[in-house]
Short mmCIF file of C-alpha atoms in Angstrom, two decimals:
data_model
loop_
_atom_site.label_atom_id
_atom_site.label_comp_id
_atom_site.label_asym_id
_atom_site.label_seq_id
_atom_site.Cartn_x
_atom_site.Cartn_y
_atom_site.Cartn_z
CA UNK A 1 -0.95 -45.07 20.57
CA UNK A 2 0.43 -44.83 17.03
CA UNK A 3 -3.37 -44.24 15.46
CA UNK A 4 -3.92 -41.49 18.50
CA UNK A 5 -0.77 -39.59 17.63
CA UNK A 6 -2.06 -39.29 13.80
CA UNK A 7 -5.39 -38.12 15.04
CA UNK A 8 -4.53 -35.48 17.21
CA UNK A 9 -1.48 -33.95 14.44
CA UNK A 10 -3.75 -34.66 11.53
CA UNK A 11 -6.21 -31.47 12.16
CA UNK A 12 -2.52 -29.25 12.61
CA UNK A 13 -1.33 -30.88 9.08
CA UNK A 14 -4.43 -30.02 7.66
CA UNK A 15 -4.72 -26.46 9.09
CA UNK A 16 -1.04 -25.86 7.59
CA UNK A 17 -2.08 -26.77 4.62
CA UNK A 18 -5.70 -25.60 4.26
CA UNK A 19 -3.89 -21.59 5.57
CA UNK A 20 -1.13 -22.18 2.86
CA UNK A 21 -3.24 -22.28 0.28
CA UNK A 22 -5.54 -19.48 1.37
CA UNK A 23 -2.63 -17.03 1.52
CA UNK A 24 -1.29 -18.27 -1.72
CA UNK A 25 -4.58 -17.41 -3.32
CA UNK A 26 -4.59 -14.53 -1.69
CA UNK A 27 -1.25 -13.93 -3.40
CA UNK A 28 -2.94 -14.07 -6.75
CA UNK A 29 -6.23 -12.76 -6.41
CA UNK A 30 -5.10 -9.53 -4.51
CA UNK A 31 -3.58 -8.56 -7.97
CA UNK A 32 -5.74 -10.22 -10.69
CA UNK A 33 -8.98 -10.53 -9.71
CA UNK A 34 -11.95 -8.11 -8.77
CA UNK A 35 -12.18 -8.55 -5.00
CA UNK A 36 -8.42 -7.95 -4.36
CA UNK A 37 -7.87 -10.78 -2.62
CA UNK A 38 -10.84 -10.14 -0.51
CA UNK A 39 -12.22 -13.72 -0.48
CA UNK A 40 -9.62 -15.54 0.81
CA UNK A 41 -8.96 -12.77 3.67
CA UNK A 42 -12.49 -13.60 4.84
CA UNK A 43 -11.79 -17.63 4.72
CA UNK A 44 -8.50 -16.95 6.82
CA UNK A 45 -10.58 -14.66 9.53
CA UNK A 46 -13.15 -17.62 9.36
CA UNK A 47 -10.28 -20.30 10.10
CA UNK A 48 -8.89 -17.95 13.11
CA UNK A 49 -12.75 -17.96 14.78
CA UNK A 50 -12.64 -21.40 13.92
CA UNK A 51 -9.83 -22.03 15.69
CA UNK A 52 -10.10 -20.07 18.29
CA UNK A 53 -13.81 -21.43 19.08
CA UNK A 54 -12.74 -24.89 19.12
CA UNK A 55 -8.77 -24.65 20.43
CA UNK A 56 -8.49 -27.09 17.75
CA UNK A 57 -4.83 -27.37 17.18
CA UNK A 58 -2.05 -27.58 19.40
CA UNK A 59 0.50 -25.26 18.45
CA UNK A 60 2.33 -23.13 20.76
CA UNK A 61 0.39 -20.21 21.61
CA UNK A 62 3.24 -18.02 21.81
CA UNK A 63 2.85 -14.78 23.57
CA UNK A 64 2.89 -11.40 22.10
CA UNK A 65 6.68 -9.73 22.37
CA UNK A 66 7.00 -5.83 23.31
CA UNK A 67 7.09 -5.23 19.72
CA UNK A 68 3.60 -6.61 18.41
CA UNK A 69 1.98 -5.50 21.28
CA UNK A 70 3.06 -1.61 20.30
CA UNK A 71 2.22 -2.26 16.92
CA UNK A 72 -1.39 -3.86 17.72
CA UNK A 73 -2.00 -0.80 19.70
CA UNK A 74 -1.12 1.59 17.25
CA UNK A 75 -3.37 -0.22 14.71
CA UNK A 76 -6.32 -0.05 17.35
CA UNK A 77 -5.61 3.77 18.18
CA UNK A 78 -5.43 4.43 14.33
CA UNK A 79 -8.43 2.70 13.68
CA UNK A 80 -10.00 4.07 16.49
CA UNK A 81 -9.30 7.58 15.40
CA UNK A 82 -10.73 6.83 11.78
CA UNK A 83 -13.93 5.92 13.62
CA UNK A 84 -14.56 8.81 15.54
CA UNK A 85 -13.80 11.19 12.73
CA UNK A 86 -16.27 9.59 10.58
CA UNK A 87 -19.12 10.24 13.21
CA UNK A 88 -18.04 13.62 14.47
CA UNK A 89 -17.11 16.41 12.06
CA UNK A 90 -17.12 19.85 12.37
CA UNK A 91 -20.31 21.43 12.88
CA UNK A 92 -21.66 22.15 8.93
CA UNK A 93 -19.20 19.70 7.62
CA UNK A 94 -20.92 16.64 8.45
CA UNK A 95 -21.44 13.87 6.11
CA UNK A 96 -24.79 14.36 4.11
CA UNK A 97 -25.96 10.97 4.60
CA UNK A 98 -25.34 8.04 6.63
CA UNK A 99 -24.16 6.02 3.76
CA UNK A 100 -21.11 8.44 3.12
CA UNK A 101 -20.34 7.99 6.82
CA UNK A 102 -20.23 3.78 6.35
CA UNK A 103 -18.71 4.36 3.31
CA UNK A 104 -15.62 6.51 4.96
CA UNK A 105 -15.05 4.13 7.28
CA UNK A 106 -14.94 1.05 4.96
CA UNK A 107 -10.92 1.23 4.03
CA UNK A 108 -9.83 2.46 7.87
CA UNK A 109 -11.57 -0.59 8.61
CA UNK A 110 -9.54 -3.05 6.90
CA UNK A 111 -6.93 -2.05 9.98
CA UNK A 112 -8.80 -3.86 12.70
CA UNK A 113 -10.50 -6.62 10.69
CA UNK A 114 -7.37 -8.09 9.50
CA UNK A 115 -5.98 -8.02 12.86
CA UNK A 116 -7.42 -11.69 13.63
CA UNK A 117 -5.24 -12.66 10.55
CA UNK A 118 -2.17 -11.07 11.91
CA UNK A 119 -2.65 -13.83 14.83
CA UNK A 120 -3.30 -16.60 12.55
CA UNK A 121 -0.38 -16.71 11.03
CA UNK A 122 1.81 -16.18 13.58
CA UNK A 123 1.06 -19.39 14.43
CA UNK A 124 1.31 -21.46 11.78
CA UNK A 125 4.54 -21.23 9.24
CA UNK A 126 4.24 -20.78 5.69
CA UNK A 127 5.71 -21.90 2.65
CA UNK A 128 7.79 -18.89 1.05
CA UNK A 129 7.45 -20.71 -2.18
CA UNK A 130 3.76 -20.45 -2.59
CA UNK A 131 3.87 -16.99 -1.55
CA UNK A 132 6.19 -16.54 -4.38
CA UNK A 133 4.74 -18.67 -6.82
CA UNK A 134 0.99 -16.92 -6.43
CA UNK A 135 2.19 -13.36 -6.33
CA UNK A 136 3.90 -14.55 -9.92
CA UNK A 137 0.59 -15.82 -11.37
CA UNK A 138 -1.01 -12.39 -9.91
CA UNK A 139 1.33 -10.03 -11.90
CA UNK A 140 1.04 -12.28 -14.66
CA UNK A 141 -2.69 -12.17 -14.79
CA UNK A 142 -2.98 -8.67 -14.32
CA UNK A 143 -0.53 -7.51 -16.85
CA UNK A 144 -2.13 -9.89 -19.19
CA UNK A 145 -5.15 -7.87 -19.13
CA UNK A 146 -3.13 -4.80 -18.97
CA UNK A 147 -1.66 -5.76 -22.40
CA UNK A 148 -4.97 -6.26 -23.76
CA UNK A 149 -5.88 -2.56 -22.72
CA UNK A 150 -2.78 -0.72 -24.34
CA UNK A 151 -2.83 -3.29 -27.55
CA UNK A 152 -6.24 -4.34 -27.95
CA UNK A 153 -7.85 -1.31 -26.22
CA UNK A 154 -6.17 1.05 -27.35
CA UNK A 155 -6.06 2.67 -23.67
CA UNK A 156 -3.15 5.32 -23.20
CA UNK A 157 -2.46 4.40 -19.54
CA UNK A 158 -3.13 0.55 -18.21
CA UNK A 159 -5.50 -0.28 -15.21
CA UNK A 160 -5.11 -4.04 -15.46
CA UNK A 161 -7.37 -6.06 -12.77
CA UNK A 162 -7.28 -2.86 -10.65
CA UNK A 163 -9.57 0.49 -11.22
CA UNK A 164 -7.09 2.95 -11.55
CA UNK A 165 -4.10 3.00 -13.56
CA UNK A 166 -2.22 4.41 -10.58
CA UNK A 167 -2.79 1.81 -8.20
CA UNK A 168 -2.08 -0.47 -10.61
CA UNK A 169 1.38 0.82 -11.04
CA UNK A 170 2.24 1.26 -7.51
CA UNK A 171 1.29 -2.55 -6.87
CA UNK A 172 3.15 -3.94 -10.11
CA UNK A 173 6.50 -2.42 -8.82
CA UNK A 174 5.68 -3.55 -4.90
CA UNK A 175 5.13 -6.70 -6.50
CA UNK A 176 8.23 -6.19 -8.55
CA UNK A 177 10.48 -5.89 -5.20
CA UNK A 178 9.03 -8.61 -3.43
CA UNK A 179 9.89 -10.83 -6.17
CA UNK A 180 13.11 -9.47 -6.08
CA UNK A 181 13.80 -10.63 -2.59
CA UNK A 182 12.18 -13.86 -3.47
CA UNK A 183 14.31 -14.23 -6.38
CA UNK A 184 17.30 -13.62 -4.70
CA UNK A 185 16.07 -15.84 -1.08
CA UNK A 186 15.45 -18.99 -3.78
CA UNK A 187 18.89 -18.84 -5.75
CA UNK A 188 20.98 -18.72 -2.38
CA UNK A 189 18.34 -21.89 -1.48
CA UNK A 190 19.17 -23.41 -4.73
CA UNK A 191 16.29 -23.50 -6.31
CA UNK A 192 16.71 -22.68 -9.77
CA UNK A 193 13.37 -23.26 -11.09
CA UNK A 194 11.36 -20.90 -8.58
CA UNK A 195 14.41 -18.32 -9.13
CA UNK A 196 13.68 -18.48 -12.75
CA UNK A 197 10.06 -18.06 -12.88
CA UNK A 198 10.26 -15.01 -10.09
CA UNK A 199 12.31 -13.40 -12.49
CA UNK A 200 10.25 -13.40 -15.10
CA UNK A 201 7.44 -12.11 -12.83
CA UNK A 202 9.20 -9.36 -11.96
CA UNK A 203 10.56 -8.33 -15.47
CA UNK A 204 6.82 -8.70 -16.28
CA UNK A 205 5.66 -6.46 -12.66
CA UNK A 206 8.18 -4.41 -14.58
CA UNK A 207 7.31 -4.08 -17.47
CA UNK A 208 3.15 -3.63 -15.87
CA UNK A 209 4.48 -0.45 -14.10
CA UNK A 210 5.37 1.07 -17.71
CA UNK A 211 2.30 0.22 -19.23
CA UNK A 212 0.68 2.19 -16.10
CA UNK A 213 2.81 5.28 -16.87
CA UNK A 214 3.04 5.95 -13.30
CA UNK A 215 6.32 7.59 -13.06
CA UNK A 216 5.92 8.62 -8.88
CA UNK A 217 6.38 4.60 -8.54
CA UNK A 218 9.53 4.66 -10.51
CA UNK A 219 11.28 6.40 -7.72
CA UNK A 220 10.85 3.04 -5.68
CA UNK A 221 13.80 1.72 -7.65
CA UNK A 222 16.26 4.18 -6.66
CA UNK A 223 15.80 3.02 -2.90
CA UNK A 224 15.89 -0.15 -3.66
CA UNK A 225 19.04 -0.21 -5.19
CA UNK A 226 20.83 1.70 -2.29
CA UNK A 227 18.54 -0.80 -0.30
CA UNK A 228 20.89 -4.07 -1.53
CA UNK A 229 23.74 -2.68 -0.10
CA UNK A 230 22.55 -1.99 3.25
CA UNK A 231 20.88 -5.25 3.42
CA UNK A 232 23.83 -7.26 2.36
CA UNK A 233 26.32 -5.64 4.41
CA UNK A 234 23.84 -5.86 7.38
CA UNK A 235 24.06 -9.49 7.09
CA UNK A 236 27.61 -9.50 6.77
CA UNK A 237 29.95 -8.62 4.30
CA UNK A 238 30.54 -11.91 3.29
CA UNK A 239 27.18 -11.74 1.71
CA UNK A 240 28.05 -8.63 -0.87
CA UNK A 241 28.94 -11.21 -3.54
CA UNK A 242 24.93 -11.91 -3.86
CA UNK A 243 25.12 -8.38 -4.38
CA UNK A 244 26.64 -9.46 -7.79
CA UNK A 245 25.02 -12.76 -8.23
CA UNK A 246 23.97 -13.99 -11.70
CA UNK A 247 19.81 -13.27 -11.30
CA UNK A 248 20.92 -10.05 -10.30
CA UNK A 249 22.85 -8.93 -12.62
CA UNK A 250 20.40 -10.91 -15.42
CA UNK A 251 17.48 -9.13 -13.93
CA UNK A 252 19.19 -5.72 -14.17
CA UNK A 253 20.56 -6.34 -17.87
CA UNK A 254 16.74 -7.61 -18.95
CA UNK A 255 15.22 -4.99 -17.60
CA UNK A 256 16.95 -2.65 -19.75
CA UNK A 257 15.96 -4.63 -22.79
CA UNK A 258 12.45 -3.88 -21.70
CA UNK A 259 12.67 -1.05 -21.62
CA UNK A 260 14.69 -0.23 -24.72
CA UNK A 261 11.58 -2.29 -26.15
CA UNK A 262 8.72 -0.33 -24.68
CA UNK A 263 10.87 2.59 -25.99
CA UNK A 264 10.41 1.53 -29.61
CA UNK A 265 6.08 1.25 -28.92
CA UNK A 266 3.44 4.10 -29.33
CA UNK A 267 3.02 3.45 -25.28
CA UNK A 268 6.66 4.94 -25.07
CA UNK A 269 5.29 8.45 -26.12
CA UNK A 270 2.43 8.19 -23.48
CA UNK A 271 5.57 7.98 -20.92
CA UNK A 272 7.29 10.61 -22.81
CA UNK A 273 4.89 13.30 -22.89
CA UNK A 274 4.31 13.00 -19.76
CA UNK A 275 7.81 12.99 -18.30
CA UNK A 276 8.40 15.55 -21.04
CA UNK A 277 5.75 18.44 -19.91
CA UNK A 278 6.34 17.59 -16.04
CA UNK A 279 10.31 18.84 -16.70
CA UNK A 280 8.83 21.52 -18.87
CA UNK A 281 6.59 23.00 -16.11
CA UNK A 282 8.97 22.60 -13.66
CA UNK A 283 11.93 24.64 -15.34
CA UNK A 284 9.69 27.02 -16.00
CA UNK A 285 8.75 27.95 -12.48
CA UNK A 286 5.28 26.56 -13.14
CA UNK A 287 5.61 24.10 -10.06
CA UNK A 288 1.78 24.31 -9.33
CA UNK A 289 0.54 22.83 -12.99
CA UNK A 290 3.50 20.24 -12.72
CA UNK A 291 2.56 16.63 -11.86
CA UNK A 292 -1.34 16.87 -12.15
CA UNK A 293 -1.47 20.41 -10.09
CA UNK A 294 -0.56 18.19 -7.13
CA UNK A 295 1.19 21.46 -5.42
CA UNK A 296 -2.45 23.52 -5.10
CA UNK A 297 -3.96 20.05 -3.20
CA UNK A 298 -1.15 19.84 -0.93
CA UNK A 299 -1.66 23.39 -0.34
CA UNK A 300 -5.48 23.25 0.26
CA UNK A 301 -5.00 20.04 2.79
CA UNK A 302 -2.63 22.30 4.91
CA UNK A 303 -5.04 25.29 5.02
CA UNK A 304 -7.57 22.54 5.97
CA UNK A 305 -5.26 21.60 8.90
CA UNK A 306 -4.25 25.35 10.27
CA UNK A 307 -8.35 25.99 9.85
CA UNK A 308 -9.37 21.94 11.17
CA UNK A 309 -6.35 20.89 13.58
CA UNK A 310 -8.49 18.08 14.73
CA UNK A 311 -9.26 16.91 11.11
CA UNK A 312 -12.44 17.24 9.04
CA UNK A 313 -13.28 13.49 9.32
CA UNK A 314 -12.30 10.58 7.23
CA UNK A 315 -12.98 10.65 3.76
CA UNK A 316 -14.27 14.11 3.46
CA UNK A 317 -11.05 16.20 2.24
CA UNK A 318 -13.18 17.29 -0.35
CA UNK A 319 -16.28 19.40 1.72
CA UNK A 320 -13.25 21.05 4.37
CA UNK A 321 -11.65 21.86 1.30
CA UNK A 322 -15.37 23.72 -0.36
CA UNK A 323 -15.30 25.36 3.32
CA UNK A 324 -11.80 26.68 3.65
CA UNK A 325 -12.24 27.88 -0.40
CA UNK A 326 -15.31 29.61 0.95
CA UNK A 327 -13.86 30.82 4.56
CA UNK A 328 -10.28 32.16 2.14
CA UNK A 329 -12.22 34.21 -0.45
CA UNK A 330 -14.61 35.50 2.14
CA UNK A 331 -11.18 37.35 3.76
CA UNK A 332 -9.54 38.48 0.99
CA UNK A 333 -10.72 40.20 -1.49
CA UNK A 334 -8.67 39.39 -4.23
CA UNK A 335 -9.17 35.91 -4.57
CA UNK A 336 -11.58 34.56 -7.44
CA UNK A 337 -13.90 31.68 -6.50
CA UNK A 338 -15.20 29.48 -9.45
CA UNK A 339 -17.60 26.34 -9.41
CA UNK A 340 -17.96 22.79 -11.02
CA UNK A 341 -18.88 24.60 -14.41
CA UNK A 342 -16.50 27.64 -14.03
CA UNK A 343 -19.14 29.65 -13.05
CA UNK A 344 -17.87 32.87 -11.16
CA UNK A 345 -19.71 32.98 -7.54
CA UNK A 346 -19.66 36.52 -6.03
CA UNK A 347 -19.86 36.97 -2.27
CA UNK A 348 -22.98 37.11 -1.18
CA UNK A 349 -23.42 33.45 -2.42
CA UNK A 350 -20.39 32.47 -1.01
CA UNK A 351 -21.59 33.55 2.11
CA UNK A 352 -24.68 31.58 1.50
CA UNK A 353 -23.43 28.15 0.96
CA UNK A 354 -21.37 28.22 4.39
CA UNK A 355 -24.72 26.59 5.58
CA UNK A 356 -25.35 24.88 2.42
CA UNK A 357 -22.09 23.49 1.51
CA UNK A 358 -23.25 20.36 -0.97
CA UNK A 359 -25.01 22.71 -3.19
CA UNK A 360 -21.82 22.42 -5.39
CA UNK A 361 -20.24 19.16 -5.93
CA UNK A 362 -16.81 21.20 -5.89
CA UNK A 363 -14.91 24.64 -5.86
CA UNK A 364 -11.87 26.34 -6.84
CA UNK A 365 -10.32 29.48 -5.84
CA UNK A 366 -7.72 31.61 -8.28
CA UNK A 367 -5.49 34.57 -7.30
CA UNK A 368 -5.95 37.63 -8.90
CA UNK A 369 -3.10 36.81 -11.82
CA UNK A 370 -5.10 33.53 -12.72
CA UNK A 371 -3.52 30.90 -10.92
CA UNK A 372 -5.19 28.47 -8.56
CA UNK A 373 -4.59 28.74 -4.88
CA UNK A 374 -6.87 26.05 -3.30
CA UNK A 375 -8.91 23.40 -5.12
CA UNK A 376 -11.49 20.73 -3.47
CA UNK A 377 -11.84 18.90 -6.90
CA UNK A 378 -10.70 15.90 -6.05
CA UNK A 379 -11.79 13.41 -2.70
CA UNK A 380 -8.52 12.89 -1.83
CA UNK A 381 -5.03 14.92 -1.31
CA UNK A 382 -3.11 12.85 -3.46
CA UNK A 383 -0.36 12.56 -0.51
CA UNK A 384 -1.33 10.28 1.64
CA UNK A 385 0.29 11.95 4.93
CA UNK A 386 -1.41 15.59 4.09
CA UNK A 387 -4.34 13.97 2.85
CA UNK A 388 -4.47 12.26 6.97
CA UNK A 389 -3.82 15.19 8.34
CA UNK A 390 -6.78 17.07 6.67
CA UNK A 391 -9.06 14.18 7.36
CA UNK A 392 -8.21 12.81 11.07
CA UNK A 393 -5.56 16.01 12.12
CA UNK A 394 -1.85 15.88 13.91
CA UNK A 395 -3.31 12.74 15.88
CA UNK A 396 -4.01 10.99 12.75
CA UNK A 397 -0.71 12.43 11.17
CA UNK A 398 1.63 10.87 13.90
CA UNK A 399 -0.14 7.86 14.11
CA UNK A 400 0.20 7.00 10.57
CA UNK A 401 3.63 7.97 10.95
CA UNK A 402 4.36 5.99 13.78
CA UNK A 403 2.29 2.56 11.43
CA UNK A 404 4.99 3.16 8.93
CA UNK A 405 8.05 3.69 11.30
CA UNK A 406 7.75 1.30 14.30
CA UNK A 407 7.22 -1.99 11.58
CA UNK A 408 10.54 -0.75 10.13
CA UNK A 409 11.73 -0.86 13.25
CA UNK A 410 10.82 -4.96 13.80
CA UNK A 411 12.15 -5.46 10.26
CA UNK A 412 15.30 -3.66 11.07
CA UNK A 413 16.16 -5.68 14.55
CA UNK A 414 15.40 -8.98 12.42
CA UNK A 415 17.48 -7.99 9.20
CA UNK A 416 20.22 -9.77 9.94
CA UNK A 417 18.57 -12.80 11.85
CA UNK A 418 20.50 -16.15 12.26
CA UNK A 419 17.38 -17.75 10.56
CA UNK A 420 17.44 -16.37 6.62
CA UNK A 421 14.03 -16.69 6.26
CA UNK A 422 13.40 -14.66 8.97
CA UNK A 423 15.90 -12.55 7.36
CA UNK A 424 14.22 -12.21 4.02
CA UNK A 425 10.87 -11.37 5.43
CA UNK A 426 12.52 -8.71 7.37
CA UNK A 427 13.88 -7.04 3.68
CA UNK A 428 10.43 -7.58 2.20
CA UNK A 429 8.88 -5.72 5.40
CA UNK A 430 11.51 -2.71 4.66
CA UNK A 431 10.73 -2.36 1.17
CA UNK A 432 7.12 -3.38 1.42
CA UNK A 433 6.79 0.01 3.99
CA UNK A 434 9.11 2.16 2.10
CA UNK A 435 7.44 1.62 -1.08
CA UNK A 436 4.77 2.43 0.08
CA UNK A 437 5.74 5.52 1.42
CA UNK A 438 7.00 6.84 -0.97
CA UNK A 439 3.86 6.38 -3.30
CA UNK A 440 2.18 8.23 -1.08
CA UNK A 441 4.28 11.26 -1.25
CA UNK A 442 2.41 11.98 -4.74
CA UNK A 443 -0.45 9.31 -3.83
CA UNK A 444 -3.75 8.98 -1.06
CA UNK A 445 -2.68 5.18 -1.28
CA UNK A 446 -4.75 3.88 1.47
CA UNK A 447 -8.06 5.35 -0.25
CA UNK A 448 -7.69 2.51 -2.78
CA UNK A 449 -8.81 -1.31 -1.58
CA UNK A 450 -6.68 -2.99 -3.43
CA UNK A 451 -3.40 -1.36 -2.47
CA UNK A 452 -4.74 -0.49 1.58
CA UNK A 453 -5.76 -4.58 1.72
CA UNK A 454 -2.20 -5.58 -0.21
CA UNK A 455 -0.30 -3.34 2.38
CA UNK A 456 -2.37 -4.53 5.19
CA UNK A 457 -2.09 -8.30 4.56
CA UNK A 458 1.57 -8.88 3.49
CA UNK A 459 2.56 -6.00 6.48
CA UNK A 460 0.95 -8.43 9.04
CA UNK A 461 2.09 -11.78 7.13
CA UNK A 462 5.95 -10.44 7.90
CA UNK A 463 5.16 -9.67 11.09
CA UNK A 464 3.77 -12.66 11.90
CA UNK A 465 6.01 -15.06 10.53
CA UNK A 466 8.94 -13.46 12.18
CA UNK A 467 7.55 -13.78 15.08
CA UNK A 468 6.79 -17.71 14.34
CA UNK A 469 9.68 -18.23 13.63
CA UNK A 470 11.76 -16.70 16.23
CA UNK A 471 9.83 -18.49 18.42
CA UNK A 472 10.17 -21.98 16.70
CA UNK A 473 14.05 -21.16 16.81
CA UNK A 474 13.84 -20.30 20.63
CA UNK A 475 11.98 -22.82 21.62
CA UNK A 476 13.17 -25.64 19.57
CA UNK A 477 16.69 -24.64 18.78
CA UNK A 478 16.25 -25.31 15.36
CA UNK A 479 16.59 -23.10 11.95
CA UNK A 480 14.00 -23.12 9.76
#
């Protein structure tokens, strides 16, 4: 009896164990290596069909609440929506190959494949620690190699193990407020040596976001101060003295040595500049050159919308915005359009490209005083809610709304959760999303695979392990 007991919990101890260690390498490799954590996704949706083939474990299968089932349907519409835009644009804006199309849909995609993950691990618990201890190897990696660009390089701006300097600077402070939470969830636990080496991660996450210069992240930190007081005195306001606990207060008074350091480094006047011109433009009324000329893209992705309401298709801001350039200056005489080389094209071959619209890789238009009114230089909006509504239209607008709003929702009703851990997933869920959104106010976050797989997996690893354990405390009574 004993030896049949063994063999039917072994497989369940060894499935714990074997999805463990896949997420904590995903933890790591999502930030440090070249797939983005790719690999061990595809072990983990090859352990689900696994599992699911053979009903090889005997854990509860717990059924979906009212709450995952809105948000699985939401992913599914949103996906869904990607789909069809990608393989039905407006007539003489279609893709101009089929590879474009597949390659459109590859990101959007990440939505529904990771879904089979999202039921994995609400099945089996995990091990906060190794989630904490791999996402601490991961920024250390990266901003290894991050160093070695700025120092050894000579690079201006740091891209780490990602391929742009702003996605790598968007995920170091992410990273930075999940280790945070972590921080804070292992001193109340006691453990002194995890709460240690989180807090060096996240001076070092830190410390990766300056080396990025990517000051639109920065504002993350403002909410997440205001966010400690909301979560502590959701949890009761017995718990504001954590508020004012010792890695807290360490963490804030370190990072203000690093800072004062990077302040005394040649990388300093990278951030400097920067910041420096951006206040310039801006008190000088010149709001369209400030941040990158981020103003004239938002600008061009709403005249794609009022001329597209149903979207342009995924992945092709950049031919609605060569059409609406065209369709502008074609009306109004006034307006200046300008190709790739800032050649001057008059109207009769504007008129001609409304047929041929890839005969130029990209267009601008300029009022009649010189400054830009609509550009389709770049692939992407560099908002991430404008750049959805060009692409997929209002539908595509509300439902990424809706992705970002109902989660915060879950996170919200489980804030202040009996079980802490449940608790602490909950505050990483908040500030995962509003991170998040907030990069993509000056960002088109989800057309990078490193930060759209990130989001993707830790959203659905909260989720999930809420809902794992709310069920192992309903069920069993217990606190885990």
């Amino acid at each position: 009896f004993i030896t049949f007991q063994i063999m039917t919990k072994s497989p369940n101890q060894f499935l714990t164990k074997w999805i463990n260690f896949w997420v904590f390498a995903f933890s790591i490799t999502v930030l440090a290596m070249q797939g983005h954590g790719g690999e061990a996704a595809i072990i983990l949706l090859f352990t689900m069909a696994y599992i699911f083939i053979t009903k090889n474990d005997d854990q509860s299968k717990y059924k979906l609440n009212g709450n995952e089932i809105i948000f699985i349907i939401l992913v599914i519409l949103f996906w869904f929506l990607n789909l069809f835009n990608t393989f039905a644009q407006p007539e003489g804006l279609e893709f101009e190959n089929s590879r474009l199309a597949f390659r459109a849909m590859d990101n959007p995609m990440r939505w529904l494949l990771m879904l089979p993950i999202l039921f994995l691990l609400r099945r089996y618990k995990l091990d906060w620690r190794l989630i904490s201890i791999g996402l601490c190897i991961g920024v250390l990696i990266t901003v290894g190699i991050a160093v070695y660009e700025v120092f050894f390089l000579g690079n201006s701006r740091a891209s780490g193990g990602m391929n742009h300097v702003i996605t790598f600077g968007e995920l170091m402070v992410a990273a930075d407020l999940l280790l945070w939470v972590l921080m804070i969830f292992a001193w109340n636990n006691n453990n002194k040596l995890l709460t240690t080496i989180t807090l060096i991660a996240s001076l070092v996450a830190f410390y990766g976001s300056l080396l990025s210069v990517t000051r639109g992240a920065w504002l993350v930190y403002i909410f997440l101060i205001l966010s400690f007081v909301i979560y502590t005195l959701k949890r009761g306001i017995s718990n504001i003295k954590y508020f004012f606990s010792t890695p807290i207060l360490l963490r804030k008074f370190l990072a203000c040595i690093v800072f004062f350091l990077v302040a005394q480094t040649e990388q300093y006047k990278s951030i400097q500049s920067r910041t420096v011109g951006t206040l310039t433009e801006v008190s000088q009324g010149q709001y369209e050159l400030a941040s990158g000329g981020r103003i004239v893209m938002f600008r061009t992705a709403i005249e794609i919308s009022r001329h597209f309401p149903f979207g342009v298709g995924t992945d092709n801001f950049r031919t609605g915005g060569k059409t609406v350039i065209i369709k502008d200056a074609i009306n109004h005489e006034n307006v200046t359009v300008k190709d790739q080389n800032n050649k001057v094209l008059n109207n009769d071959e504007l008129v001609g490209l409304i047929g041929d619209i890839y005969k130029y890789r990209y267009l601008q238009s300029f009022h009649e005083d010189g400054s830009m009114k609509f550009t389709s230089q770049w692939r992407h909006a560099h908002n991430e809610w404008l750049n959805v509504l060009a692409e997929n239209g209002v539908a595509g607008f509300i439902l990424l709304t809706l992705l970002f709003a109902f989660p915060i929702k879950i996170f919200w009703q489980n804030l202040d959760h009996e079980n802490d851990l449940v608790g602490m997933y909950s505050y990483c869920g908040i500030l995962l999303i509003v991170s998040f959104a907030i990069f993509g106010q000056t960002q088109s976050v989800f057309t990078s695979h490193a930060a759209v797989i990130f989001f993707i997996f830790f959203l659905y690893l909260f989720i999930a392990q809420i809902s794992r354990l709310s069920n192992i405390d309903y069920n069993h009574g217990g606190v885990c």
